[in-house]
């Protein structure tokens, strides 16, 4: 199975953020997948592995559910 890449701009749109806001969120968020750049200059396109992002989202959701359960208990 091959890796599915998704552009940073598309991920930002899906998260409801600007590309800059998304980049800041990704940098601050522990364990967020590392970006994959197509070149070495600033204008190079930035992609993410879609499966890694999905796994990060699922782990974050699971962690939040555990935290809520702990608060209720």
Short mmCIF file of N, CA and C in Angstrom, two decimals:
data_model
loop_
_atom_site.label_atom_id
_atom_site.label_comp_id
_atom_site.label_asym_id
_atom_site.label_seq_id
_atom_site.Cartn_x
_atom_site.Cartn_y
_atom_site.Cartn_z
N UNK A 1 0.85 -1.19 0.00
CA UNK A 1 0.00 0.00 0.00
C UNK A 1 0.89 1.24 0.00
N UNK A 2 0.58 2.19 -0.87
CA UNK A 2 1.40 3.40 -0.94
C UNK A 2 0.87 4.50 -0.04
N UNK A 3 1.76 5.39 0.30
CA UNK A 3 1.45 6.50 1.20
C UNK A 3 0.59 7.52 0.46
N UNK A 4 -0.48 7.98 1.10
CA UNK A 4 -1.30 9.04 0.53
C UNK A 4 -0.88 10.35 1.16
N UNK A 5 -0.45 11.28 0.34
CA UNK A 5 -0.01 12.58 0.83
C UNK A 5 -1.12 13.60 0.64
N UNK A 6 -1.20 14.52 1.59
CA UNK A 6 -2.20 15.59 1.52
C UNK A 6 -1.48 16.91 1.75
N UNK A 7 -1.81 17.89 0.94
CA UNK A 7 -1.17 19.21 1.05
C UNK A 7 -1.52 19.90 2.36
N UNK A 8 -0.58 20.67 2.86
CA UNK A 8 -0.82 21.45 4.07
C UNK A 8 -2.05 22.35 3.89
N UNK A 9 -2.19 22.96 2.73
CA UNK A 9 -3.32 23.87 2.50
C UNK A 9 -4.65 23.12 2.59
N UNK A 10 -4.69 21.89 2.11
CA UNK A 10 -5.92 21.09 2.19
C UNK A 10 -6.21 20.69 3.63
N UNK A 11 -5.17 20.30 4.37
CA UNK A 11 -5.38 19.97 5.79
C UNK A 11 -5.88 21.19 6.56
N UNK A 12 -5.30 22.35 6.28
CA UNK A 12 -5.73 23.58 6.94
C UNK A 12 -7.21 23.82 6.67
N UNK A 13 -7.63 23.64 5.42
CA UNK A 13 -9.04 23.83 5.07
C UNK A 13 -9.92 22.86 5.84
N UNK A 14 -9.49 21.59 5.92
CA UNK A 14 -10.28 20.58 6.63
C UNK A 14 -10.36 20.88 8.13
N UNK A 15 -9.31 21.49 8.69
CA UNK A 15 -9.31 21.85 10.11
C UNK A 15 -10.02 23.19 10.34
N UNK A 16 -10.41 23.87 9.26
CA UNK A 16 -11.07 25.15 9.38
C UNK A 16 -10.14 26.26 9.80
N UNK A 17 -8.90 26.19 9.32
CA UNK A 17 -7.87 27.16 9.72
C UNK A 17 -7.19 27.73 8.48
N UNK A 18 -6.49 28.84 8.69
CA UNK A 18 -5.62 29.35 7.63
C UNK A 18 -4.38 28.45 7.59
N UNK A 19 -3.66 28.42 6.45
CA UNK A 19 -2.42 27.63 6.41
C UNK A 19 -1.42 28.03 7.50
N UNK A 20 -1.31 29.32 7.80
CA UNK A 20 -0.38 29.77 8.85
C UNK A 20 -0.87 29.29 10.21
N UNK A 21 -2.16 29.44 10.48
CA UNK A 21 -2.72 28.98 11.74
C UNK A 21 -2.55 27.48 11.91
N UNK A 22 -2.74 26.75 10.82
CA UNK A 22 -2.57 25.30 10.87
C UNK A 22 -1.12 24.95 11.20
N UNK A 23 -0.17 25.61 10.55
CA UNK A 23 1.25 25.34 10.80
C UNK A 23 1.61 25.60 12.26
N UNK A 24 1.07 26.68 12.84
CA UNK A 24 1.34 26.98 14.24
C UNK A 24 0.74 25.91 15.14
N UNK A 25 -0.49 25.47 14.85
CA UNK A 25 -1.14 24.43 15.64
C UNK A 25 -0.33 23.13 15.56
N UNK A 26 0.10 22.77 14.36
CA UNK A 26 0.86 21.54 14.16
C UNK A 26 2.18 21.59 14.94
N UNK A 27 2.83 22.75 14.94
CA UNK A 27 4.11 22.89 15.65
C UNK A 27 3.93 22.80 17.17
N UNK A 28 2.79 23.30 17.67
CA UNK A 28 2.53 23.29 19.12
C UNK A 28 1.99 21.96 19.62
N UNK A 29 1.42 21.16 18.72
CA UNK A 29 0.72 19.94 19.13
C UNK A 29 1.67 18.76 19.25
N UNK A 30 1.76 18.21 20.46
CA UNK A 30 2.65 17.09 20.71
C UNK A 30 2.30 15.91 19.82
N UNK A 31 3.30 15.35 19.19
CA UNK A 31 3.11 14.15 18.39
C UNK A 31 2.51 14.37 17.02
N UNK A 32 2.25 15.63 16.62
CA UNK A 32 1.68 15.85 15.29
C UNK A 32 2.70 15.39 14.25
N UNK A 33 2.25 14.68 13.22
CA UNK A 33 3.19 14.16 12.21
C UNK A 33 4.06 15.24 11.58
N UNK A 34 5.27 14.86 11.29
CA UNK A 34 6.21 15.80 10.66
C UNK A 34 5.80 16.06 9.21
N UNK A 35 5.98 17.30 8.75
CA UNK A 35 5.67 17.61 7.35
C UNK A 35 6.70 16.98 6.41
N UNK A 36 6.26 16.78 5.19
CA UNK A 36 7.14 16.26 4.14
C UNK A 36 7.25 17.36 3.08
N UNK A 37 8.46 17.88 2.89
CA UNK A 37 8.66 18.95 1.90
C UNK A 37 9.18 18.36 0.61
N UNK A 38 8.78 18.98 -0.51
CA UNK A 38 9.21 18.51 -1.82
C UNK A 38 10.53 19.10 -2.26
N UNK A 39 11.06 20.04 -1.49
CA UNK A 39 12.33 20.67 -1.84
C UNK A 39 12.92 21.35 -0.62
N UNK A 40 14.03 22.05 -0.83
CA UNK A 40 14.74 22.67 0.29
C UNK A 40 14.43 24.15 0.48
N UNK A 41 13.73 24.78 -0.47
CA UNK A 41 13.50 26.21 -0.31
C UNK A 41 12.15 26.49 0.35
N UNK A 42 11.96 27.73 0.75
CA UNK A 42 10.74 28.11 1.49
C UNK A 42 9.46 27.91 0.67
N UNK A 43 9.57 28.01 -0.63
CA UNK A 43 8.39 27.90 -1.48
C UNK A 43 8.02 26.45 -1.82
N UNK A 44 8.82 25.51 -1.37
CA UNK A 44 8.54 24.11 -1.66
C UNK A 44 7.20 23.70 -1.05
N UNK A 45 6.47 22.87 -1.78
CA UNK A 45 5.18 22.39 -1.29
C UNK A 45 5.39 21.53 -0.04
N UNK A 46 4.43 21.61 0.88
CA UNK A 46 4.49 20.85 2.12
C UNK A 46 3.30 19.90 2.14
N UNK A 47 3.60 18.64 2.42
CA UNK A 47 2.58 17.59 2.49
C UNK A 47 2.66 16.89 3.84
N UNK A 48 1.61 16.15 4.14
CA UNK A 48 1.58 15.28 5.33
C UNK A 48 1.09 13.92 4.88
N UNK A 49 1.52 12.89 5.59
CA UNK A 49 1.03 11.54 5.36
C UNK A 49 -0.39 11.49 5.95
N UNK A 50 -1.39 11.26 5.10
CA UNK A 50 -2.79 11.29 5.54
C UNK A 50 -3.05 10.26 6.64
N UNK A 51 -2.46 9.08 6.56
CA UNK A 51 -2.68 8.04 7.57
C UNK A 51 -2.10 8.47 8.92
N UNK A 52 -0.95 9.14 8.92
CA UNK A 52 -0.35 9.61 10.17
C UNK A 52 -1.21 10.68 10.82
N UNK A 53 -1.77 11.58 10.01
CA UNK A 53 -2.64 12.63 10.54
C UNK A 53 -3.90 12.00 11.13
N UNK A 54 -4.48 11.04 10.42
CA UNK A 54 -5.67 10.35 10.91
C UNK A 54 -5.39 9.65 12.24
N UNK A 55 -4.24 8.99 12.34
CA UNK A 55 -3.87 8.30 13.58
C UNK A 55 -3.70 9.31 14.72
N UNK A 56 -3.12 10.49 14.44
CA UNK A 56 -2.96 11.52 15.45
C UNK A 56 -4.32 12.00 15.94
N UNK A 57 -5.25 12.23 15.00
CA UNK A 57 -6.59 12.68 15.38
C UNK A 57 -7.27 11.63 16.25
N UNK A 58 -7.20 10.36 15.87
CA UNK A 58 -7.84 9.29 16.64
C UNK A 58 -7.24 9.18 18.05
N UNK A 59 -5.92 9.32 18.15
CA UNK A 59 -5.26 9.25 19.46
C UNK A 59 -5.70 10.43 20.32
N UNK A 60 -5.81 11.58 19.72
CA UNK A 60 -6.23 12.78 20.46
C UNK A 60 -7.67 12.63 20.96
N UNK A 61 -8.54 12.10 20.09
CA UNK A 61 -9.93 11.87 20.50
C UNK A 61 -9.99 10.87 21.66
N UNK A 62 -9.22 9.80 21.57
CA UNK A 62 -9.21 8.78 22.63
C UNK A 62 -8.73 9.38 23.94
N UNK A 63 -7.69 10.23 23.88
CA UNK A 63 -7.16 10.87 25.07
C UNK A 63 -8.20 11.79 25.71
N UNK A 64 -8.93 12.53 24.89
CA UNK A 64 -9.96 13.44 25.41
C UNK A 64 -11.09 12.65 26.06
N UNK A 65 -11.47 11.53 25.46
CA UNK A 65 -12.52 10.69 26.04
C UNK A 65 -12.07 10.16 27.40
N UNK A 66 -10.81 9.73 27.50
CA UNK A 66 -10.28 9.24 28.78
C UNK A 66 -10.28 10.34 29.84
N UNK A 67 -9.91 11.57 29.43
CA UNK A 67 -9.88 12.69 30.37
C UNK A 67 -11.28 13.01 30.87
N UNK A 68 -12.27 12.98 30.01
CA UNK A 68 -13.65 13.26 30.42
C UNK A 68 -14.14 12.17 31.34
N UNK A 69 -13.83 10.92 31.02
CA UNK A 69 -14.24 9.80 31.85
C UNK A 69 -13.62 9.91 33.25
N UNK A 70 -12.38 10.35 33.32
CA UNK A 70 -11.71 10.49 34.61
C UNK A 70 -12.35 11.61 35.43
N UNK A 71 -12.78 12.68 34.76
CA UNK A 71 -13.43 13.80 35.46
C UNK A 71 -14.78 13.39 36.01
N UNK A 72 -15.49 12.55 35.29
CA UNK A 72 -16.83 12.12 35.68
C UNK A 72 -16.78 11.11 36.83
N UNK A 73 -15.73 10.28 36.83
CA UNK A 73 -15.61 9.22 37.83
C UNK A 73 -15.37 9.74 39.22
#
